PDB file of C-alpha atoms in Angstrom:
ATOM      1  CA  UNK A   1      15.965  -3.673   8.021  1.00 83.00           C
ATOM      2  CA  UNK A   2      14.291  -3.619   4.779  1.00 86.00           C
ATOM      3  CA  UNK A   3      17.284  -5.521   3.099  1.00 87.00           C
ATOM      4  CA  UNK A   4      16.972  -8.100   5.712  1.00 90.00           C
ATOM      5  CA  UNK A   5      13.205  -8.638   5.207  1.00 87.00           C
ATOM      6  CA  UNK A   6      13.604  -8.758   1.258  1.00 86.00           C
ATOM      7  CA  UNK A   7      16.695 -11.082   1.487  1.00 88.00           C
ATOM      8  CA  UNK A   8      15.053 -13.376   3.977  1.00 87.00           C
ATOM      9  CA  UNK A   9      12.057 -13.566   1.575  1.00 85.00           C
ATOM     10  CA  UNK A  10      14.297 -14.110  -1.471  1.00 84.00           C
ATOM     11  CA  UNK A  11      16.214 -16.949   0.122  1.00 83.00           C
ATOM     12  CA  UNK A  12      13.517 -18.696   2.166  1.00 83.00           C
ATOM     13  CA  UNK A  13      10.033 -18.277   0.283  1.00 80.00           C
ATOM     14  CA  UNK A  14      10.810 -17.233  -3.326  1.00 77.00           C
ATOM     15  CA  UNK A  15      12.438 -20.572  -4.342  1.00 77.00           C
ATOM     16  CA  UNK A  16       9.044 -22.192  -3.666  1.00 79.00           C
ATOM     17  CA  UNK A  17       7.641 -20.213  -6.684  1.00 76.00           C
ATOM     18  CA  UNK A  18       8.801 -23.164  -8.853  1.00 74.00           C
ATOM     19  CA  UNK A  19       6.767 -25.660  -6.715  1.00 78.00           C
ATOM     20  CA  UNK A  20       3.705 -23.378  -7.101  1.00 79.00           C
ATOM     21  CA  UNK A  21       4.158 -23.165 -10.806  1.00 76.00           C
ATOM     22  CA  UNK A  22       4.414 -26.926 -10.926  1.00 76.00           C
ATOM     23  CA  UNK A  23       1.274 -27.311  -8.901  1.00 80.00           C
ATOM     24  CA  UNK A  24      -0.492 -24.976 -11.386  1.00 78.00           C
ATOM     25  CA  UNK A  25       0.755 -26.983 -14.415  1.00 76.00           C
ATOM     26  CA  UNK A  26      -0.218 -30.333 -12.768  1.00 78.00           C
ATOM     27  CA  UNK A  27      -3.775 -28.931 -12.161  1.00 83.00           C
ATOM     28  CA  UNK A  28      -4.282 -27.897 -15.692  1.00 78.00           C
ATOM     29  CA  UNK A  29      -2.350 -30.882 -17.194  1.00 77.00           C
ATOM     30  CA  UNK A  30       0.320 -28.693 -18.860  1.00 73.00           C
ATOM     31  CA  UNK A  31       3.741 -30.274 -19.482  1.00 69.00           C
ATOM     32  CA  UNK A  32       5.492 -26.648 -19.402  1.00 65.00           C
ATOM     33  CA  UNK A  33       4.669 -23.030 -20.025  1.00 62.00           C
ATOM     34  CA  UNK A  34       6.474 -22.877 -23.273  1.00 63.00           C
ATOM     35  CA  UNK A  35       9.084 -24.399 -25.721  1.00 57.00           C
ATOM     36  CA  UNK A  36      11.447 -21.380 -26.009  1.00 54.00           C
ATOM     37  CA  UNK A  37      14.338 -23.335 -24.580  1.00 55.00           C
ATOM     38  CA  UNK A  38      14.281 -26.832 -25.836  1.00 61.00           C
ATOM     39  CA  UNK A  39      14.248 -29.350 -22.735  1.00 63.00           C
ATOM     40  CA  UNK A  40      14.049 -26.719 -20.187  1.00 62.00           C
ATOM     41  CA  UNK A  41      10.363 -26.019 -20.145  1.00 62.00           C
ATOM     42  CA  UNK A  42      10.290 -22.596 -21.550  1.00 63.00           C
ATOM     43  CA  UNK A  43      11.436 -19.190 -20.458  1.00 64.00           C
ATOM     44  CA  UNK A  44       8.645 -18.710 -17.902  1.00 65.00           C
ATOM     45  CA  UNK A  45       9.666 -21.920 -16.183  1.00 63.00           C
ATOM     46  CA  UNK A  46      13.121 -20.492 -15.590  1.00 65.00           C
ATOM     47  CA  UNK A  47      11.640 -17.452 -13.897  1.00 73.00           C
ATOM     48  CA  UNK A  48       8.989 -18.806 -11.613  1.00 73.00           C
ATOM     49  CA  UNK A  49      10.710 -17.523  -8.335  1.00 76.00           C
ATOM     50  CA  UNK A  50      11.212 -14.194 -10.124  1.00 80.00           C
ATOM     51  CA  UNK A  51       7.548 -13.715 -10.417  1.00 80.00           C
ATOM     52  CA  UNK A  52       7.164 -14.316  -6.580  1.00 80.00           C
ATOM     53  CA  UNK A  53       9.902 -11.871  -5.825  1.00 85.00           C
ATOM     54  CA  UNK A  54       8.480  -9.233  -8.121  1.00 88.00           C
ATOM     55  CA  UNK A  55       5.073  -9.479  -6.495  1.00 88.00           C
ATOM     56  CA  UNK A  56       6.579  -9.426  -2.942  1.00 88.00           C
ATOM     57  CA  UNK A  57       8.966  -6.556  -3.672  1.00 90.00           C
ATOM     58  CA  UNK A  58       6.090  -4.377  -5.133  1.00 92.00           C
ATOM     59  CA  UNK A  59       3.951  -5.157  -2.160  1.00 92.00           C
ATOM     60  CA  UNK A  60       6.563  -4.639   0.353  1.00 91.00           C
ATOM     61  CA  UNK A  61       7.740  -1.360  -1.213  1.00 91.00           C
ATOM     62  CA  UNK A  62       4.214   0.200  -1.465  1.00 89.00           C
ATOM     63  CA  UNK A  63       3.319  -0.988   2.069  1.00 89.00           C
ATOM     64  CA  UNK A  64       6.462  -0.146   4.132  1.00 88.00           C
ATOM     65  CA  UNK A  65       8.878   1.997   2.172  1.00 86.00           C
ATOM     66  CA  UNK A  66       7.058   4.390  -0.110  1.00 85.00           C
ATOM     67  CA  UNK A  67       6.156   7.720   1.462  1.00 80.00           C
ATOM     68  CA  UNK A  68       2.548   8.765   1.096  1.00 77.00           C
ATOM     69  CA  UNK A  69       1.998  12.149  -0.502  1.00 81.00           C
ATOM     70  CA  UNK A  70      -0.800  13.943   1.399  1.00 83.00           C
ATOM     71  CA  UNK A  71      -1.623  17.393  -0.103  1.00 89.00           C
ATOM     72  CA  UNK A  72      -3.859  20.221   1.137  1.00 90.00           C
ATOM     73  CA  UNK A  73      -5.913  19.812  -1.990  1.00 92.00           C
ATOM     74  CA  UNK A  74      -6.381  16.050  -1.436  1.00 90.00           C
ATOM     75  CA  UNK A  75      -7.427  16.698   2.113  1.00 90.00           C
ATOM     76  CA  UNK A  76      -9.893  19.366   1.149  1.00 92.00           C
ATOM     77  CA  UNK A  77     -11.433  17.093  -1.470  1.00 93.00           C
ATOM     78  CA  UNK A  78     -11.885  14.425   1.029  1.00 92.00           C
ATOM     79  CA  UNK A  79     -13.555  17.077   3.346  1.00 92.00           C
ATOM     80  CA  UNK A  80     -15.955  18.051   0.620  1.00 93.00           C
ATOM     81  CA  UNK A  81     -16.883  14.405   0.194  1.00 94.00           C
ATOM     82  CA  UNK A  82     -18.217  14.222   3.704  1.00 94.00           C
ATOM     83  CA  UNK A  83     -21.841  15.095   4.433  1.00 94.00           C
ATOM     84  CA  UNK A  84     -22.595  18.410   6.275  1.00 93.00           C
ATOM     85  CA  UNK A  85     -22.799  16.857   9.703  1.00 94.00           C
ATOM     86  CA  UNK A  86     -19.485  15.230   9.368  1.00 94.00           C
ATOM     87  CA  UNK A  87     -17.946  18.377   8.005  1.00 93.00           C
ATOM     88  CA  UNK A  88     -19.115  20.293  11.119  1.00 92.00           C
ATOM     89  CA  UNK A  89     -17.914  17.598  13.381  1.00 94.00           C
ATOM     90  CA  UNK A  90     -14.405  17.571  11.730  1.00 93.00           C
ATOM     91  CA  UNK A  91     -14.358  21.377  11.748  1.00 89.00           C
ATOM     92  CA  UNK A  92     -15.019  21.408  15.470  1.00 89.00           C
ATOM     93  CA  UNK A  93     -12.473  18.665  16.235  1.00 92.00           C
ATOM     94  CA  UNK A  94      -9.749  20.615  14.471  1.00 89.00           C
ATOM     95  CA  UNK A  95     -10.834  23.794  16.201  1.00 84.00           C
ATOM     96  CA  UNK A  96     -10.620  22.040  19.551  1.00 86.00           C
ATOM     97  CA  UNK A  97      -7.350  20.591  18.859  1.00 89.00           C
ATOM     98  CA  UNK A  98      -5.929  23.986  17.663  1.00 86.00           C
ATOM     99  CA  UNK A  99      -7.174  25.619  20.805  1.00 82.00           C
ATOM    100  CA  UNK A 100      -5.783  23.010  23.139  1.00 85.00           C
ATOM    101  CA  UNK A 101      -2.397  23.140  21.640  1.00 86.00           C
ATOM    102  CA  UNK A 102      -2.369  26.903  21.583  1.00 82.00           C
ATOM    103  CA  UNK A 103      -1.681  26.985  17.821  1.00 80.00           C
ATOM    104  CA  UNK A 104      -4.182  29.742  17.077  1.00 78.00           C
ATOM    105  CA  UNK A 105      -4.444  33.249  18.397  1.00 72.00           C
ATOM    106  CA  UNK A 106      -7.431  34.790  20.468  1.00 68.00           C
ATOM    107  CA  UNK A 107      -8.569  36.607  17.307  1.00 68.00           C
ATOM    108  CA  UNK A 108      -8.941  33.470  15.491  1.00 71.00           C
ATOM    109  CA  UNK A 109     -10.703  31.851  18.397  1.00 67.00           C
ATOM    110  CA  UNK A 110     -13.209  34.676  18.695  1.00 72.00           C
ATOM    111  CA  UNK A 111     -13.814  34.565  14.867  1.00 73.00           C
ATOM    112  CA  UNK A 112     -14.485  30.835  15.177  1.00 67.00           C
ATOM    113  CA  UNK A 113     -16.902  31.388  18.079  1.00 72.00           C
ATOM    114  CA  UNK A 114     -18.826  33.793  15.892  1.00 73.00           C
ATOM    115  CA  UNK A 115     -18.934  31.464  13.110  1.00 71.00           C
ATOM    116  CA  UNK A 116     -20.041  28.446  15.234  1.00 69.00           C
ATOM    117  CA  UNK A 117     -22.863  30.703  16.705  1.00 71.00           C
ATOM    118  CA  UNK A 118     -24.319  31.356  13.249  1.00 68.00           C
TER     119      UNK A 118
END
């Protein structure tokens, strides 16, 4: 599926990078972006669509393909950033979830009840 999305963008949208670059050049009254290749408008004029593809590929990869790495330490730091009321609310929500799913034993339930009473 990912290859179809990237290839569709590459064949249908990326070629318009040249038109976009031409619009930018016209807006700033620039003939071309360089003179590295005589008569061809410079190296950057040859790669207009590549810049679009690079931006799209990066955005697509970070949005849909890259796996997020959540760690216990990261979650704990986020928990510590909450104010005290939100920390208690989160603790009670997690406790309720674990009790409902049967993930914690009766000993843990009673210890949590004692902690909540204090």
